[in-house]
XYZ file of C-alpha atoms in Angstrom:
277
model
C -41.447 -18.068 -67.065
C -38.712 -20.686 -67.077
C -35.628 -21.317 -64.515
C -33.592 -18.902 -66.772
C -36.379 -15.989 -65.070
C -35.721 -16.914 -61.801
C -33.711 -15.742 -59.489
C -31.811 -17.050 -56.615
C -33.660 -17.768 -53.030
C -31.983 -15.738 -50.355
C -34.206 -15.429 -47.669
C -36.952 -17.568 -45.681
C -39.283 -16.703 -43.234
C -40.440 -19.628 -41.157
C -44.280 -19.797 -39.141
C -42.760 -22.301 -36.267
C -46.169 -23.643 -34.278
C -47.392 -26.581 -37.129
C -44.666 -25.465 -39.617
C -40.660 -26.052 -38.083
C -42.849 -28.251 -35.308
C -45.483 -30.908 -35.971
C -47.807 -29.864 -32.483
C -48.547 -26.484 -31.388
C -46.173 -25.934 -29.029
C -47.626 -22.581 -27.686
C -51.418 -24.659 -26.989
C -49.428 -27.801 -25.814
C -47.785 -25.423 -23.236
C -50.367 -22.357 -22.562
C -53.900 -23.326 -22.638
C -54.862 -27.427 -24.301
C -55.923 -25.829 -27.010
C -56.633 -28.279 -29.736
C -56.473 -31.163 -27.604
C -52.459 -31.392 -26.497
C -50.471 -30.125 -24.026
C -50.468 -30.893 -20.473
C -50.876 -28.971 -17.426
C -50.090 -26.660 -15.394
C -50.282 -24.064 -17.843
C -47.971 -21.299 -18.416
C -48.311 -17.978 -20.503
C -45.087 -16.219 -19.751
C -41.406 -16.963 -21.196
C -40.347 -17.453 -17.950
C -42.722 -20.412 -17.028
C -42.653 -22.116 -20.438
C -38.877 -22.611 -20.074
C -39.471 -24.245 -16.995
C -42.404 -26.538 -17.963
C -40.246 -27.198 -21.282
C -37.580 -27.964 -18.464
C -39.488 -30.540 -16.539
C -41.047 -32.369 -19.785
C -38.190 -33.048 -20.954
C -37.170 -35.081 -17.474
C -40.562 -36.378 -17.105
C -40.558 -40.423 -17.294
C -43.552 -39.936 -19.763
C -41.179 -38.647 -22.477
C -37.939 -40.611 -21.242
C -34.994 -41.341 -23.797
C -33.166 -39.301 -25.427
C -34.818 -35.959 -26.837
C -37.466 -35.864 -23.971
C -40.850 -33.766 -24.765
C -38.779 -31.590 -27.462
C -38.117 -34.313 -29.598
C -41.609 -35.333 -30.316
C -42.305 -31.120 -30.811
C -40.576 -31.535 -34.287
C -42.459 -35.229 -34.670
C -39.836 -37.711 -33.652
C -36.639 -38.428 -34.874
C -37.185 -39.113 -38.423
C -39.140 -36.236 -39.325
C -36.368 -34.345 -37.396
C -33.381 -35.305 -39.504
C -35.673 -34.454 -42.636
C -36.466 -30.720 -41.391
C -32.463 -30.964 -40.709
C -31.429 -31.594 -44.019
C -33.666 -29.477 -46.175
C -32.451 -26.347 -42.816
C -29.116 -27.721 -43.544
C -29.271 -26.920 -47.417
C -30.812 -23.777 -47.440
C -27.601 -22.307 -44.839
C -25.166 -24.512 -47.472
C -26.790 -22.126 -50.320
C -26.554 -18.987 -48.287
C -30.015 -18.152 -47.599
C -30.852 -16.511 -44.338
C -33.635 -18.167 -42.813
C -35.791 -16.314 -39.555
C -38.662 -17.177 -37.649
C -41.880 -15.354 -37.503
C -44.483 -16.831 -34.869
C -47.574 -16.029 -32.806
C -45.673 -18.455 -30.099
C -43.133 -17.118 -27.119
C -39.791 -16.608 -28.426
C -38.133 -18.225 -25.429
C -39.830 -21.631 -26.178
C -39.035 -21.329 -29.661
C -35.655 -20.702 -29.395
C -34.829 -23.221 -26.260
C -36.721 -26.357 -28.294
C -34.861 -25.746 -31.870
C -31.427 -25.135 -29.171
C -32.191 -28.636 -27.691
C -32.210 -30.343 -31.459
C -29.346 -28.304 -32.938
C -31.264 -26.145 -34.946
C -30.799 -22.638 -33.495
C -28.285 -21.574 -35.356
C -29.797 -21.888 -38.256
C -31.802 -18.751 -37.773
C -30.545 -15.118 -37.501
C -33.718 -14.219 -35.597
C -36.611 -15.256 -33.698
C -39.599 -12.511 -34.446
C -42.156 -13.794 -32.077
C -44.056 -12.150 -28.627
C -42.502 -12.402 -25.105
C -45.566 -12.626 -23.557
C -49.050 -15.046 -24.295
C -51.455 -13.158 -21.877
C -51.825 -12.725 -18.322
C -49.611 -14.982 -16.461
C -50.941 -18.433 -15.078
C -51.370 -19.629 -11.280
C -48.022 -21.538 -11.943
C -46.211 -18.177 -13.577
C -47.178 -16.527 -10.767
C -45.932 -19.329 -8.357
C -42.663 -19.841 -9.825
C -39.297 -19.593 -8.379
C -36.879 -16.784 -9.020
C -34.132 -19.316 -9.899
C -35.801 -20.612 -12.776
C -35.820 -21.105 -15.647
C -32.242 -22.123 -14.771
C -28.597 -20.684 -15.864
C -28.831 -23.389 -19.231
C -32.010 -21.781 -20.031
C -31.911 -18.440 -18.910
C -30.476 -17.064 -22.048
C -33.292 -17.627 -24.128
C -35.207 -15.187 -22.850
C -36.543 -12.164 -24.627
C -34.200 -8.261 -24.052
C -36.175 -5.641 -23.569
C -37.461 -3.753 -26.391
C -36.514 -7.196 -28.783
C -38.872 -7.063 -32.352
C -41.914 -9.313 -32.198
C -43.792 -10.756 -34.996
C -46.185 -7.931 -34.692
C -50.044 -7.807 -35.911
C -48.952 -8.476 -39.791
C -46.652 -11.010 -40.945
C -47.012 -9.287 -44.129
C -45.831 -6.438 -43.044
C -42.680 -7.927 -41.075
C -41.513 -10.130 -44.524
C -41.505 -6.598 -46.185
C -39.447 -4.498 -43.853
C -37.287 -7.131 -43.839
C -36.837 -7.832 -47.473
C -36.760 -3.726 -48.101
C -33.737 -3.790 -44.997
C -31.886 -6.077 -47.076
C -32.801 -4.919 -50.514
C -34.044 -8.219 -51.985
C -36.796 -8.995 -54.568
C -39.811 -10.328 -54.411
C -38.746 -13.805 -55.931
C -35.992 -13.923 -53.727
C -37.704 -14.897 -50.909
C -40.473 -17.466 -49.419
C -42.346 -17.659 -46.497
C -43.673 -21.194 -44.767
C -46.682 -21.197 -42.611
C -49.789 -23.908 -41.625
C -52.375 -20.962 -41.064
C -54.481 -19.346 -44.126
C -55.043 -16.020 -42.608
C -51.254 -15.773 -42.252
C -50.170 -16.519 -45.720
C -52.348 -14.310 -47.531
C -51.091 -11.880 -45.919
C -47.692 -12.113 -47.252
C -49.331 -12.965 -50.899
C -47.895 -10.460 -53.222
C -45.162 -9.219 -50.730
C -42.585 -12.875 -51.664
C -43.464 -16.448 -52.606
C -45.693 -18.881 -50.497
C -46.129 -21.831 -48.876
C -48.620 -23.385 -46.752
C -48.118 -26.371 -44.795
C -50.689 -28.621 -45.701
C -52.673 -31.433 -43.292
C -51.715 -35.305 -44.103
C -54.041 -36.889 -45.853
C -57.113 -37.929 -43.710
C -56.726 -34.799 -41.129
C -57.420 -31.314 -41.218
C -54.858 -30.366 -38.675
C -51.319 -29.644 -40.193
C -48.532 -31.604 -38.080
C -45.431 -29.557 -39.970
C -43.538 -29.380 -42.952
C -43.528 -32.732 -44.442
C -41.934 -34.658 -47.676
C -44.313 -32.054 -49.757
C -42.749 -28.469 -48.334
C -39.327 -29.933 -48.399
C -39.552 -30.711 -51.729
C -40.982 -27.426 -52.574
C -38.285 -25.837 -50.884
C -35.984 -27.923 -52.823
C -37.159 -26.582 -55.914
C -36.516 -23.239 -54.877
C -33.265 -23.716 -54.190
C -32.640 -25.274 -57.506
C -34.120 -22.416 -59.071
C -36.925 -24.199 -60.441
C -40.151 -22.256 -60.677
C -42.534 -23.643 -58.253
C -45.864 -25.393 -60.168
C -48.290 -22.502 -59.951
C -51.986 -23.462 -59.126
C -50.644 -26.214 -56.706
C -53.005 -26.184 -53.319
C -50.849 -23.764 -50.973
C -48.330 -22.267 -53.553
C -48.381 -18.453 -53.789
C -45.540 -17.688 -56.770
C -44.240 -14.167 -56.646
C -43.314 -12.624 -59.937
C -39.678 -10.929 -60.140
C -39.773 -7.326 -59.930
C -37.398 -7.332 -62.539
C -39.878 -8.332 -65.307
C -42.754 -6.412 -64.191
C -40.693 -3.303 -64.448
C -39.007 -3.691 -67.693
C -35.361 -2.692 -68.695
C -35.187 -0.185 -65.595
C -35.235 -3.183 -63.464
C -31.719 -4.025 -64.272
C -30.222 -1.022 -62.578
C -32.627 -1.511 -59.407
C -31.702 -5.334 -59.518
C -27.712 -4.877 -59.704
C -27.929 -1.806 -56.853
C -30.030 -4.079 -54.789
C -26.665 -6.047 -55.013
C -24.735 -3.972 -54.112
C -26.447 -3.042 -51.256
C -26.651 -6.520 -49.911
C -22.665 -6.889 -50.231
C -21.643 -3.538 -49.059
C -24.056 -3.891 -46.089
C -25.541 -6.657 -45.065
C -27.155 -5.885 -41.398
C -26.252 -8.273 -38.523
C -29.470 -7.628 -36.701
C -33.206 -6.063 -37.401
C -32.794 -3.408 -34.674
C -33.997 -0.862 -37.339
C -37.366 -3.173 -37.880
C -40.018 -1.168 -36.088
C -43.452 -3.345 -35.081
């Protein structure tokens, strides 16, 4: 296939621990796993907003950005992950997260950079186990009124057991094909389970490390290509291409295609309240 096969990227699931970030901002802040983070720990939304809280005033990350500047690697890498986030809303594609991390983290640390709004959803869990000494100890008035509403609702969709299985209800709720879509993660368990179900990246390690640190030059450009409608180079380490529906289905596929479309502009959903874990 050529760029006159493909069709146009319009939605983009993004892994956010290693992938949007370059630490592990759930092991930095829950348990030192991997070798970062600093105590006390904290499992619960509630306590990570406050630890994010006093990182970011500590004197050991003092400056401007605090702590959640060096969670997206500083402020170079920063206005990189910016500008790629910043062309994929230009073109119109929707962009969510999908994360094994707590969505109030998540969503406070891109807030703090400007990112936020780039996303129309956060699918990730509201809870990382049972709550630490310092959960249990914390105040009622925190996190505080500025961070308060990044908390979970009630009853708010997580990232559930499959990834897989959330990138296809959502590209089904919106009526998209395959090749319409990509999804962006570090860990290999987590992209082959979307394999098949939309196109594919994985964030791979600089050279010399086996640990990724985030989307780098490499991902950006990929995503770049995407959005050019180039077809990504097939056989490239971490590059899963999905096929268009369209010409595995033959001259059916037209109809399904242009209804698809018609869906999407007749009624595009402003939330995934229908997305069941």
């Amino acid at each position: 296939g050529g760029q006159a096969d493909a069709m146009p990227l319009r939605f983009a699931v993004f892994d956010f621990d290693q992938t949007l970030s370059a630490c592990h901002l759930f092991h930095a802040l829950a348990n030192g796993d991997g070798g970062g983070g600093t105590q006390p720990w904290s499992t619960t939304e509630r306590g990570q907003l406050a630890r994010l809280a006093e990182l970011d005033a500590s004197p050991e990350y003092g400056g401007e950005g605090g702590f959640t500047l060096s969670v997206f690697g500083g402020s170079e890498r920063l206005a990189q992950l910016r500008a790629v986030l910043d062309k994929l809303r230009d073109a119109g594609v929707e962009c969510v997260i999908c994360s094994r991390g707590l969505a109030a983290a998540i969503r406070r640390s891109l807030d703090r950079v400007g990112l936020l709004g780039h996303f129309s959803d956060v699918y990730a869990r509201g809870s990382g186990g049972a709550a630490t000494e310092y959960d249990q100890s914390l105040p009622e008035n925190l996190p505080g009124p500025e961070d308060s509403p990044f908390l979970s609702a009630p009853g708010s969709i997580r990232c559930g057991a499959s990834k897989g299985k959330l990138v296809a209800r959502c590209l089904k709720l919106r009526g998209l094909d395959r090749s319409e879509a990509v999804f962006v993660d570090d860990t290999t368990a987590e992209v082959r389970s979307v394999q098949g179900i939309c196109t594919t990246i994985q964030v791979q390690p600089p050279p010399g490390s086996d640990r990724a640190c985030g989307m780098g030059v490499r991902e950006f450009e990929l995503l770049e290509r995407l959005l050019a409608g180039l077809p990504l180079p097939s056989g490239r380490v971490g590059v899963g291409v999905a096929t268009p529906q369209s010409r595995l289905l033959g001259a059916g596929a037209g109809a399904g295609g242009r209804l698809a479309q018609q869906r999407r502009s007749e009624s595009r959903p402003s939330s995934e309240g229908a997305v069941q874990r």
